[in-house]
Amino acid sequence: ADGLEGSFAAGYRTFFWDVNAAYSRNKADQTNRGSYNIRNINIALGDPAVCAATPGCVPLNLFGGPGTITPQMLSWISPVVRDRSEQKLKTFTANFSGDLFNLWAGPLSFAAGYEYRKYEGSYSPAPITVAGYYNGTQSLPTSGSYDVNEAYVELNLPLIKEGSFGKSLDLSLAGRYSDYSTFGGQFTPKYGLRWQVADEFLLRTTYAEG
């Protein structure tokens, strides 16, 4: 991850900015022992001639008592199952904030920004899992990706400064537009009120969509 940040003055006001980029990659190799190959069990329990004609097959005896099942029998029906998966995430963000101008109760503050995210993933199960011979759930290889472009704006509007109605009353407004490569765009708003009645008493309410 890398980032830059800074500030600059415009008139009597200071504005702040930052840009950030990050890349993450997660890989997993899963090894499963103690499972069973259903196809090999069927062959080992079936027609002896079919087992004899199948390379590596060892006839399986389930009813001979303790010690009947040999390591060779288990080797034929108990494979080592290996699955592999990978996930990648790329992100870029840029943010800009500061006070725009003074109102009757204080400065109008704002923040705005842009964010990009790309998700990628893949899953490669063992061949016997793909074929349906594994005693677990059959799975197929898969891979895919999608990305998101987002832009947001936030405003903090002071409505009342200290007086008969309390210490302060602030209105916050925010909106975010998200554009997904998979299903399109969506705007989500947020509205909030913050009423500082006294130093020890604060009332706050928020409505938001996500």
Coordinates of C-alpha atoms in Angstrom, one line a residue:
A1 CA 0.0 0.0 0.0
D2 CA 1.2 3.5 -0.8
G3 CA -0.2 6.9 -0.2
L4 CA 0.4 10.6 -0.3
E5 CA -1.2 13.4 1.7
G6 CA -1.0 17.1 1.9
S7 CA -2.7 20.5 2.4
F8 CA -2.7 23.9 0.8
A9 CA -4.1 27.3 1.7
A10 CA -6.6 29.3 -0.3
G11 CA -7.3 32.7 1.1
Y12 CA -7.8 32.2 4.8
R13 CA -8.8 28.6 4.6
T14 CA -6.8 25.4 4.5
F15 CA -7.8 22.4 2.4
F16 CA -6.6 18.8 2.8
W17 CA -6.1 16.0 0.3
D18 CA -4.8 12.4 0.1
V19 CA -4.4 9.7 -2.5
N20 CA -3.9 6.0 -1.7
A21 CA -3.3 2.8 -3.6
A22 CA -3.2 -0.7 -2.3
Y23 CA -2.9 -4.2 -3.6
S24 CA -3.5 -7.4 -1.7
R25 CA -3.2 -11.1 -2.8
N26 CA -4.3 -14.1 -0.8
K27 CA -3.6 -17.7 -1.8
A28 CA -4.7 -20.9 -0.1
D29 CA -3.6 -24.5 -0.7
Q30 CA -5.8 -26.9 1.2
T31 CA -4.8 -30.6 1.6
N32 CA -7.5 -33.0 2.8
R33 CA -6.6 -36.5 4.1
G34 CA -9.0 -39.1 5.3
S35 CA -11.6 -38.7 2.6
Y36 CA -12.7 -41.4 0.2
N37 CA -12.8 -41.9 -3.6
I38 CA -16.4 -43.2 -4.2
R39 CA -15.5 -44.5 -7.7
N40 CA -12.6 -46.5 -6.4
I41 CA -14.6 -48.0 -3.5
N42 CA -17.3 -49.1 -6.0
I43 CA -14.7 -50.8 -8.2
A44 CA -12.9 -52.4 -5.2
L45 CA -16.2 -53.8 -3.9
G46 CA -17.5 -54.9 -7.3
D47 CA -16.7 -57.5 -9.9
P48 CA -13.2 -58.9 -9.2
A49 CA -12.5 -59.0 -12.9
V50 CA -13.1 -55.3 -13.3
C51 CA -10.8 -54.6 -10.3
A52 CA -8.1 -56.7 -11.8
A53 CA -8.3 -54.9 -15.1
T54 CA -8.1 -51.5 -13.4
P55 CA -4.5 -50.3 -12.7
G56 CA -3.9 -49.8 -9.0
C57 CA -7.1 -51.4 -7.8
V58 CA -6.9 -53.5 -4.6
P59 CA -10.1 -55.6 -3.8
L60 CA -11.7 -54.3 -0.6
N61 CA -12.9 -56.7 2.1
L62 CA -15.2 -54.9 4.6
F63 CA -16.4 -58.0 6.5
G64 CA -13.2 -59.9 7.4
G65 CA -12.8 -58.5 11.0
P66 CA -10.2 -56.4 12.6
G67 CA -7.0 -56.0 10.5
T68 CA -8.7 -57.1 7.2
I69 CA -8.4 -53.7 5.6
T70 CA -4.7 -53.4 4.6
P71 CA -2.7 -50.2 3.9
Q72 CA -2.8 -51.1 0.2
M73 CA -6.6 -51.2 0.3
L74 CA -6.7 -47.8 2.1
S75 CA -4.3 -46.3 -0.4
W76 CA -6.6 -47.2 -3.3
I77 CA -9.7 -45.7 -1.7
S78 CA -8.3 -42.8 0.3
P79 CA -6.7 -40.1 -1.9
V80 CA -5.1 -36.9 -0.9
V81 CA -7.4 -34.1 -2.0
R82 CA -5.7 -30.7 -2.8
D83 CA -7.7 -27.6 -3.6
R84 CA -6.3 -24.2 -4.5
S85 CA -7.8 -20.7 -4.4
E86 CA -6.7 -17.2 -4.8
Q87 CA -8.2 -13.7 -4.2
K88 CA -6.8 -10.3 -5.3
L89 CA -8.0 -6.8 -4.4
K90 CA -6.8 -3.6 -6.0
T91 CA -7.9 -0.2 -4.6
F92 CA -7.3 3.4 -5.3
T93 CA -8.8 6.3 -3.3
A94 CA -8.6 10.1 -3.5
N95 CA -10.1 12.5 -0.9
F96 CA -10.4 16.2 -0.6
S97 CA -11.8 18.2 2.4
G98 CA -12.0 21.6 4.1
D99 CA -14.2 24.5 5.0
L100 CA -15.9 26.3 2.1
F101 CA -17.2 29.5 3.7
N102 CA -18.8 30.8 6.9
L103 CA -22.5 30.7 7.6
W104 CA -24.6 32.3 10.3
A105 CA -23.7 29.5 12.8
G106 CA -20.2 28.5 11.6
P107 CA -18.2 27.2 8.7
L108 CA -19.8 24.9 6.0
S109 CA -17.5 21.9 5.9
F110 CA -17.2 19.4 3.1
A111 CA -15.4 16.3 2.1
A112 CA -15.5 14.7 -1.4
G113 CA -13.7 11.7 -2.9
Y114 CA -13.3 8.9 -5.4
E115 CA -12.7 5.2 -4.8
Y116 CA -11.9 2.4 -7.2
R117 CA -11.9 -1.3 -6.2
K118 CA -11.3 -4.4 -8.3
Y119 CA -11.9 -7.9 -6.9
E120 CA -10.6 -11.0 -8.6
G121 CA -10.9 -14.6 -7.4
S122 CA -10.3 -18.2 -8.6
Y123 CA -10.9 -21.7 -7.2
S124 CA -9.3 -24.9 -8.5
P125 CA -10.6 -28.1 -6.9
A126 CA -8.9 -31.5 -7.1
P127 CA -9.7 -33.5 -10.2
I128 CA -11.7 -36.1 -8.2
T129 CA -13.8 -33.3 -6.8
V130 CA -14.5 -32.0 -10.3
A131 CA -15.3 -35.6 -11.5
G132 CA -17.7 -36.2 -8.6
Y133 CA -15.7 -39.1 -7.1
Y134 CA -14.9 -37.3 -3.9
N135 CA -17.2 -38.2 -0.9
G136 CA -17.8 -34.5 -0.3
T137 CA -19.7 -32.0 -2.5
Q138 CA -18.8 -32.0 -6.2
S139 CA -17.3 -28.6 -7.3
L140 CA -16.1 -27.2 -10.5
P141 CA -13.3 -24.7 -11.2
T142 CA -14.3 -21.1 -11.3
S143 CA -12.8 -17.7 -11.6
G144 CA -14.1 -14.2 -12.1
S145 CA -13.7 -10.5 -11.3
Y146 CA -15.7 -7.3 -10.9
D147 CA -14.9 -3.7 -10.2
V148 CA -16.5 -0.7 -8.5
N149 CA -16.2 3.0 -9.2
E150 CA -17.5 5.3 -6.4
A151 CA -17.8 9.0 -5.8
Y152 CA -19.0 10.7 -2.6
V153 CA -19.8 14.1 -1.2
E154 CA -20.3 15.0 2.5
L155 CA -21.5 18.4 3.9
N156 CA -21.7 19.5 7.5
L157 CA -24.1 22.5 7.8
P158 CA -24.3 24.4 11.2
L159 CA -27.8 25.5 11.7
I160 CA -27.8 27.1 15.2
K161 CA -24.9 28.3 17.4
E162 CA -24.9 28.6 21.2
G163 CA -28.1 30.2 22.4
S164 CA -31.5 29.5 23.8
F165 CA -31.8 26.3 21.8
G166 CA -28.6 24.8 23.2
K167 CA -24.9 24.7 22.4
S168 CA -25.2 23.9 18.7
L169 CA -27.3 22.2 16.0
D170 CA -25.7 20.7 12.9
L171 CA -27.1 19.1 9.8
S172 CA -25.0 16.5 7.9
L173 CA -25.8 15.5 4.3
A174 CA -23.9 12.9 2.3
G175 CA -24.4 11.0 -0.9
R176 CA -22.4 8.2 -2.6
Y177 CA -22.8 7.0 -6.2
S178 CA -21.5 3.4 -6.8
D179 CA -21.1 2.0 -10.3
Y180 CA -20.7 -1.8 -10.3
S181 CA -19.5 -3.6 -13.4
T182 CA -21.8 -6.5 -12.5
F183 CA -25.2 -4.7 -12.2
G184 CA -24.9 -1.0 -12.8
G185 CA -25.1 2.1 -10.6
Q186 CA -26.8 3.1 -7.4
F187 CA -27.0 6.4 -5.4
T188 CA -27.2 6.1 -1.6
P189 CA -27.9 9.1 0.6
K190 CA -27.3 9.9 4.3
Y191 CA -29.0 12.5 6.5
G192 CA -28.1 13.4 10.1
L193 CA -28.9 15.9 12.8
R194 CA -26.6 16.5 15.8
W195 CA -28.0 18.6 18.6
Q196 CA -25.7 19.5 21.5
V197 CA -28.2 20.6 24.0
A198 CA -25.6 21.0 26.8
D199 CA -22.1 19.9 27.5
E200 CA -23.4 16.8 29.1
F201 CA -26.4 16.1 26.8
L202 CA -26.2 15.3 23.1
L203 CA -29.0 14.1 20.8
R204 CA -28.2 12.6 17.4
T205 CA -30.3 11.0 14.7
T206 CA -29.3 9.5 11.3
Y207 CA -31.1 8.1 8.3
A208 CA -29.0 6.3 5.7
E209 CA -29.3 3.8 2.8
G210 CA -26.8 1.2 1.8

